[in-house]
Amino acid sequence: MLFRAMYRVGFAPWDGHPLAKSLHDLVEGNGSPALPAATALDIGCGTGDASIYLAQQGWQVTGVDFVPRALGKARAKAQARQASVNFVQADVTHLSSARGVGTGFTLIVDNGCLHNLTDKDRDAYVREVTAVAAPDALLLIGGLDPGEQFGVRGITRAEIERRFTPAWTLLSAGDAPEMARFGKGHYSLLQPRQ
């Protein structure tokens, strides 16, 4: 409800922030091989910046958000930038049963969705992300530490690792300097256990 109200009044301070360096580095390589384009899911896509970036890099992208107004802005941005993205209104705690989302995603990106959820919803999020991921998927989660931003619950890297274990393995983690205007942020990169 909070995000719907904020989009309704036109107050979305997270919109238009720089894309995560961790996403750029993963997709484009930045000193290591670039990630081959395949299927990507952008969870809590908001107005679509990460989804559009991925589409422009050759990915087949589905962007998911539960706020219709955010998705309307995302569709308009994608059209203006000639990027093909499947934007779907869905609840992240019911991804596997949401119409139009699909499964088998090789890259799943979350730039600030999980850190807003309740404990119960976080459990459902892990279950649903696992259900829609390809066996060799990469999951990149960005979030703020608890107490860093008013109205954002926050999440620690340790909690992300704990919640995703034993089904996922933490590959890397680090700071997210692009979130500095909101507080201390971080990213975690995970992969399903084989």
C-alpha atoms as a PDB file:
ATOM      1  CA  MET A   1       0.000   0.000   0.000  1.00  0.00           C
ATOM      2  CA  LEU A   2       2.824   2.401   0.843  1.00  0.00           C
ATOM      3  CA  PHE A   3       4.444   2.058  -2.593  1.00  0.00           C
ATOM      4  CA  ARG A   4       1.128   2.431  -4.400  1.00  0.00           C
ATOM      5  CA  ALA A   5       0.470   5.654  -2.482  1.00  0.00           C
ATOM      6  CA  MET A   6       3.960   6.968  -3.144  1.00  0.00           C
ATOM      7  CA  TYR A   7       3.688   6.320  -6.885  1.00  0.00           C
ATOM      8  CA  ARG A   8       0.195   7.864  -6.893  1.00  0.00           C
ATOM      9  CA  VAL A   9       1.482  11.158  -5.485  1.00  0.00           C
ATOM     10  CA  GLY A  10       4.569  11.053  -7.695  1.00  0.00           C
ATOM     11  CA  PHE A  11       7.074  10.555  -4.865  1.00  0.00           C
ATOM     12  CA  ALA A  12       9.439   7.745  -5.835  1.00  0.00           C
ATOM     13  CA  PRO A  13      12.931   8.747  -4.660  1.00  0.00           C
ATOM     14  CA  TRP A  14      14.359   5.373  -5.721  1.00  0.00           C
ATOM     15  CA  ASP A  15      13.367   5.982  -9.360  1.00  0.00           C
ATOM     16  CA  GLY A  16      16.152   7.009 -11.679  1.00  0.00           C
ATOM     17  CA  HIS A  17      19.023   6.095  -9.349  1.00  0.00           C
ATOM     18  CA  PRO A  18      22.156   4.735 -11.023  1.00  0.00           C
ATOM     19  CA  LEU A  19      22.038   1.069 -11.936  1.00  0.00           C
ATOM     20  CA  ALA A  20      23.901  -1.240  -9.604  1.00  0.00           C
ATOM     21  CA  LYS A  21      27.606  -1.507 -10.388  1.00  0.00           C
ATOM     22  CA  SER A  22      27.326  -5.187  -9.451  1.00  0.00           C
ATOM     23  CA  LEU A  23      24.753  -5.642 -12.246  1.00  0.00           C
ATOM     24  CA  HIS A  24      26.939  -3.838 -14.804  1.00  0.00           C
ATOM     25  CA  ASP A  25      29.980  -5.873 -13.772  1.00  0.00           C
ATOM     26  CA  LEU A  26      28.089  -9.165 -13.932  1.00  0.00           C
ATOM     27  CA  VAL A  27      26.432  -8.525 -17.300  1.00  0.00           C
ATOM     28  CA  GLU A  28      29.269  -6.739 -19.092  1.00  0.00           C
ATOM     29  CA  GLY A  29      32.194  -8.533 -17.503  1.00  0.00           C
ATOM     30  CA  ASN A  30      34.315  -5.596 -16.309  1.00  0.00           C
ATOM     31  CA  GLY A  31      37.597  -7.484 -16.471  1.00  0.00           C
ATOM     32  CA  SER A  32      36.087 -10.955 -16.688  1.00  0.00           C
ATOM     33  CA  PRO A  33      33.978 -12.575 -19.412  1.00  0.00           C
ATOM     34  CA  ALA A  34      30.567 -10.985 -19.999  1.00  0.00           C
ATOM     35  CA  LEU A  35      27.552 -13.021 -18.966  1.00  0.00           C
ATOM     36  CA  PRO A  36      25.914 -14.542 -22.066  1.00  0.00           C
ATOM     37  CA  ALA A  37      22.461 -13.041 -22.597  1.00  0.00           C
ATOM     38  CA  ALA A  38      19.562 -15.410 -21.896  1.00  0.00           C
ATOM     39  CA  THR A  39      16.396 -15.000 -19.792  1.00  0.00           C
ATOM     40  CA  ALA A  40      16.215 -12.507 -16.930  1.00  0.00           C
ATOM     41  CA  LEU A  41      13.667 -11.686 -14.239  1.00  0.00           C
ATOM     42  CA  ASP A  42      13.713  -8.232 -12.626  1.00  0.00           C
ATOM     43  CA  ILE A  43      11.903  -8.533  -9.281  1.00  0.00           C
ATOM     44  CA  GLY A  44      10.305  -5.341  -7.990  1.00  0.00           C
ATOM     45  CA  CYS A  45      11.243  -3.675 -11.275  1.00  0.00           C
ATOM     46  CA  GLY A  46       9.574  -0.355 -10.441  1.00  0.00           C
ATOM     47  CA  THR A  47       9.778   1.922 -13.465  1.00  0.00           C
ATOM     48  CA  GLY A  48      11.966  -0.532 -15.346  1.00  0.00           C
ATOM     49  CA  ASP A  49      15.501   0.858 -15.441  1.00  0.00           C
ATOM     50  CA  ALA A  50      17.270  -2.476 -14.810  1.00  0.00           C
ATOM     51  CA  SER A  51      14.844  -4.336 -17.089  1.00  0.00           C
ATOM     52  CA  ILE A  52      15.476  -1.894 -19.935  1.00  0.00           C
ATOM     53  CA  TYR A  53      19.239  -2.067 -19.421  1.00  0.00           C
ATOM     54  CA  LEU A  54      19.147  -5.877 -19.616  1.00  0.00           C
ATOM     55  CA  ALA A  55      16.953  -5.829 -22.733  1.00  0.00           C
ATOM     56  CA  GLN A  56      19.396  -3.437 -24.392  1.00  0.00           C
ATOM     57  CA  GLN A  57      22.167  -5.929 -23.603  1.00  0.00           C
ATOM     58  CA  GLY A  58      20.278  -8.643 -25.516  1.00  0.00           C
ATOM     59  CA  TRP A  59      18.443 -10.343 -22.637  1.00  0.00           C
ATOM     60  CA  GLN A  60      14.873 -11.630 -22.842  1.00  0.00           C
ATOM     61  CA  VAL A  61      13.492  -9.818 -19.779  1.00  0.00           C
ATOM     62  CA  THR A  62      10.422 -10.088 -17.591  1.00  0.00           C
ATOM     63  CA  GLY A  63       9.989  -7.225 -15.120  1.00  0.00           C
ATOM     64  CA  VAL A  64       7.648  -7.842 -12.182  1.00  0.00           C
ATOM     65  CA  ASP A  65       6.095  -5.291  -9.849  1.00  0.00           C
ATOM     66  CA  PHE A  66       2.822  -5.129  -7.927  1.00  0.00           C
ATOM     67  CA  VAL A  67       2.216  -1.395  -8.507  1.00  0.00           C
ATOM     68  CA  PRO A  68       0.301  -0.724 -11.759  1.00  0.00           C
ATOM     69  CA  ARG A  69       1.432   2.918 -11.967  1.00  0.00           C
ATOM     70  CA  ALA A  70       5.102   1.895 -11.787  1.00  0.00           C
ATOM     71  CA  LEU A  71       4.553  -0.646 -14.558  1.00  0.00           C
ATOM     72  CA  GLY A  72       2.831   1.981 -16.711  1.00  0.00           C
ATOM     73  CA  LYS A  73       5.904   4.204 -16.392  1.00  0.00           C
ATOM     74  CA  ALA A  74       8.168   1.225 -17.108  1.00  0.00           C
ATOM     75  CA  ARG A  75       6.277   0.390 -20.298  1.00  0.00           C
ATOM     76  CA  ALA A  76       6.493   4.000 -21.487  1.00  0.00           C
ATOM     77  CA  LYS A  77      10.245   4.150 -20.762  1.00  0.00           C
ATOM     78  CA  ALA A  78      10.848   0.854 -22.565  1.00  0.00           C
ATOM     79  CA  GLN A  79       8.883   1.998 -25.593  1.00  0.00           C
ATOM     80  CA  ALA A  80      10.773   5.304 -25.721  1.00  0.00           C
ATOM     81  CA  ARG A  81      14.081   3.433 -25.577  1.00  0.00           C
ATOM     82  CA  GLN A  82      12.932   0.773 -28.056  1.00  0.00           C
ATOM     83  CA  ALA A  83      13.535  -1.996 -25.516  1.00  0.00           C
ATOM     84  CA  SER A  84      11.397  -5.120 -25.545  1.00  0.00           C
ATOM     85  CA  VAL A  85      10.457  -6.090 -21.983  1.00  0.00           C
ATOM     86  CA  ASN A  86       7.574  -8.210 -20.687  1.00  0.00           C
ATOM     87  CA  PHE A  87       6.269  -6.198 -17.725  1.00  0.00           C
ATOM     88  CA  VAL A  88       3.908  -8.162 -15.465  1.00  0.00           C
ATOM     89  CA  GLN A  89       1.893  -7.084 -12.445  1.00  0.00           C
ATOM     90  CA  ALA A  90       2.501  -9.787  -9.855  1.00  0.00           C
ATOM     91  CA  ASP A  91       3.200 -10.411  -6.194  1.00  0.00           C
ATOM     92  CA  VAL A  92       6.762 -11.673  -5.598  1.00  0.00           C
ATOM     93  CA  THR A  93       5.427 -14.072  -2.973  1.00  0.00           C
ATOM     94  CA  HIS A  94       3.413 -15.869  -5.699  1.00  0.00           C
ATOM     95  CA  LEU A  95       5.735 -15.720  -8.724  1.00  0.00           C
ATOM     96  CA  SER A  96       5.419 -19.363  -9.755  1.00  0.00           C
ATOM     97  CA  SER A  97       1.650 -19.111 -10.087  1.00  0.00           C
ATOM     98  CA  ALA A  98       1.522 -15.592 -11.539  1.00  0.00           C
ATOM     99  CA  ARG A  99       0.200 -15.439 -15.065  1.00  0.00           C
ATOM    100  CA  GLY A 100       2.739 -14.193 -17.580  1.00  0.00           C
ATOM    101  CA  VAL A 101       5.871 -14.610 -15.449  1.00  0.00           C
ATOM    102  CA  GLY A 102       7.204 -18.035 -16.427  1.00  0.00           C
ATOM    103  CA  THR A 103      10.138 -20.083 -15.116  1.00  0.00           C
ATOM    104  CA  GLY A 104      13.676 -21.082 -16.011  1.00  0.00           C
ATOM    105  CA  PHE A 105      15.281 -17.651 -15.555  1.00  0.00           C
ATOM    106  CA  THR A 106      19.077 -17.692 -15.820  1.00  0.00           C
ATOM    107  CA  LEU A 107      19.470 -14.267 -14.191  1.00  0.00           C
ATOM    108  CA  ILE A 108      17.247 -12.900 -11.439  1.00  0.00           C
ATOM    109  CA  VAL A 109      17.794  -9.326 -10.269  1.00  0.00           C
ATOM    110  CA  ASP A 110      16.383  -7.653  -7.162  1.00  0.00           C
ATOM    111  CA  ASN A 111      17.337  -4.016  -6.624  1.00  0.00           C
ATOM    112  CA  GLY A 112      15.550  -3.331  -3.352  1.00  0.00           C
ATOM    113  CA  CYS A 113      12.509  -5.596  -3.161  1.00  0.00           C
ATOM    114  CA  LEU A 114      13.472  -8.243  -0.588  1.00  0.00           C
ATOM    115  CA  HIS A 115      14.671  -5.646   1.927  1.00  0.00           C
ATOM    116  CA  ASN A 116      11.106  -4.283   2.242  1.00  0.00           C
ATOM    117  CA  LEU A 117       9.323  -7.582   2.949  1.00  0.00           C
ATOM    118  CA  THR A 118       8.072  -9.031   6.253  1.00  0.00           C
ATOM    119  CA  ASP A 119       9.611 -12.248   7.617  1.00  0.00           C
ATOM    120  CA  LYS A 120       6.672 -14.306   6.338  1.00  0.00           C
ATOM    121  CA  ASP A 121       6.918 -12.707   2.899  1.00  0.00           C
ATOM    122  CA  ARG A 122      10.700 -13.205   2.861  1.00  0.00           C
ATOM    123  CA  ASP A 123      10.176 -16.945   3.339  1.00  0.00           C
ATOM    124  CA  ALA A 124       7.671 -16.975   0.452  1.00  0.00           C
ATOM    125  CA  TYR A 125      10.058 -14.882  -1.677  1.00  0.00           C
ATOM    126  CA  VAL A 126      12.845 -17.451  -1.274  1.00  0.00           C
ATOM    127  CA  ARG A 127      10.458 -20.291  -2.153  1.00  0.00           C
ATOM    128  CA  GLU A 128       9.127 -18.479  -5.232  1.00  0.00           C
ATOM    129  CA  VAL A 129      12.496 -17.270  -6.538  1.00  0.00           C
ATOM    130  CA  THR A 130      13.794 -20.826  -6.210  1.00  0.00           C
ATOM    131  CA  ALA A 131      10.750 -22.117  -8.125  1.00  0.00           C
ATOM    132  CA  VAL A 132      11.266 -19.811 -11.129  1.00  0.00           C
ATOM    133  CA  ALA A 133      15.070 -20.061 -11.324  1.00  0.00           C
ATOM    134  CA  ALA A 134      16.935 -22.194 -13.838  1.00  0.00           C
ATOM    135  CA  PRO A 135      19.236 -24.808 -12.248  1.00  0.00           C
ATOM    136  CA  ASP A 136      22.297 -22.712 -13.144  1.00  0.00           C
ATOM    137  CA  ALA A 137      20.692 -19.319 -12.405  1.00  0.00           C
ATOM    138  CA  LEU A 138      22.432 -16.335 -10.880  1.00  0.00           C
ATOM    139  CA  LEU A 139      20.511 -14.257  -8.328  1.00  0.00           C
ATOM    140  CA  LEU A 140      21.735 -10.715  -7.672  1.00  0.00           C
ATOM    141  CA  ILE A 141      20.115  -9.042  -4.649  1.00  0.00           C
ATOM    142  CA  GLY A 142      20.745  -5.421  -3.694  1.00  0.00           C
ATOM    143  CA  GLY A 143      19.471  -4.004  -0.429  1.00  0.00           C
ATOM    144  CA  LEU A 144      19.936  -1.522   2.357  1.00  0.00           C
ATOM    145  CA  ASP A 145      21.118  -2.396   5.841  1.00  0.00           C
ATOM    146  CA  PRO A 146      18.436  -2.226   8.569  1.00  0.00           C
ATOM    147  CA  GLY A 147      17.875   1.302   9.890  1.00  0.00           C
ATOM    148  CA  GLU A 148      19.444   3.047   6.903  1.00  0.00           C
ATOM    149  CA  GLN A 149      16.291   4.549   5.375  1.00  0.00           C
ATOM    150  CA  PHE A 150      12.986   5.564   6.961  1.00  0.00           C
ATOM    151  CA  GLY A 151      10.208   3.233   5.791  1.00  0.00           C
ATOM    152  CA  VAL A 152      12.623   0.544   4.556  1.00  0.00           C
ATOM    153  CA  ARG A 153      12.993  -2.448   6.835  1.00  0.00           C
ATOM    154  CA  GLY A 154      16.411  -3.374   5.433  1.00  0.00           C
ATOM    155  CA  ILE A 155      18.222  -6.683   5.338  1.00  0.00           C
ATOM    156  CA  THR A 156      21.744  -7.827   6.136  1.00  0.00           C
ATOM    157  CA  ARG A 157      23.940  -9.923   3.872  1.00  0.00           C
ATOM    158  CA  ALA A 158      24.036 -12.520   6.652  1.00  0.00           C
ATOM    159  CA  GLU A 159      20.237 -12.766   6.613  1.00  0.00           C
ATOM    160  CA  ILE A 160      20.197 -13.174   2.832  1.00  0.00           C
ATOM    161  CA  GLU A 161      22.718 -16.003   3.056  1.00  0.00           C
ATOM    162  CA  ARG A 162      20.829 -17.644   5.955  1.00  0.00           C
ATOM    163  CA  ARG A 163      17.456 -17.463   4.213  1.00  0.00           C
ATOM    164  CA  PHE A 164      18.747 -18.907   0.938  1.00  0.00           C
ATOM    165  CA  THR A 165      20.812 -21.714   2.500  1.00  0.00           C
ATOM    166  CA  PRO A 166      20.749 -24.691   1.907  1.00  0.00           C
ATOM    167  CA  ALA A 167      19.158 -24.347  -1.575  1.00  0.00           C
ATOM    168  CA  TRP A 168      21.543 -21.596  -2.759  1.00  0.00           C
ATOM    169  CA  THR A 169      25.255 -20.824  -2.459  1.00  0.00           C
ATOM    170  CA  LEU A 170      26.605 -17.325  -1.878  1.00  0.00           C
ATOM    171  CA  LEU A 171      29.138 -16.644  -4.654  1.00  0.00           C
ATOM    172  CA  SER A 172      30.103 -13.102  -3.700  1.00  0.00           C
ATOM    173  CA  ALA A 173      28.969 -10.087  -1.715  1.00  0.00           C
ATOM    174  CA  GLY A 174      30.021  -6.486  -1.422  1.00  0.00           C
ATOM    175  CA  ASP A 175      29.049  -2.885  -0.895  1.00  0.00           C
ATOM    176  CA  ALA A 176      26.648  -1.066  -3.240  1.00  0.00           C
ATOM    177  CA  PRO A 177      27.969   2.512  -3.458  1.00  0.00           C
ATOM    178  CA  GLU A 178      25.177   3.551  -5.848  1.00  0.00           C
ATOM    179  CA  MET A 179      22.745   3.254  -2.904  1.00  0.00           C
ATOM    180  CA  ALA A 180      24.708   5.791  -0.828  1.00  0.00           C
ATOM    181  CA  ARG A 181      22.053   8.483  -1.190  1.00  0.00           C
ATOM    182  CA  PHE A 182      19.674   6.177   0.710  1.00  0.00           C
ATOM    183  CA  GLY A 183      22.155   4.710   3.200  1.00  0.00           C
ATOM    184  CA  LYS A 184      24.605   1.824   3.452  1.00  0.00           C
ATOM    185  CA  GLY A 185      23.764  -0.711   0.771  1.00  0.00           C
ATOM    186  CA  HIS A 186      25.122  -4.067  -0.290  1.00  0.00           C
ATOM    187  CA  TYR A 187      24.701  -6.793  -2.877  1.00  0.00           C
ATOM    188  CA  SER A 188      24.763 -10.591  -2.748  1.00  0.00           C
ATOM    189  CA  LEU A 189      25.254 -12.906  -5.718  1.00  0.00           C
ATOM    190  CA  LEU A 190      23.898 -16.411  -5.274  1.00  0.00           C
ATOM    191  CA  GLN A 191      23.477 -19.590  -7.331  1.00  0.00           C
ATOM    192  CA  PRO A 192      21.340 -22.688  -6.727  1.00  0.00           C
ATOM    193  CA  ARG A 193      23.231 -25.642  -5.283  1.00  0.00           C
ATOM    194  CA  GLN A 194      23.686 -28.413  -7.831  1.00  0.00           C
END
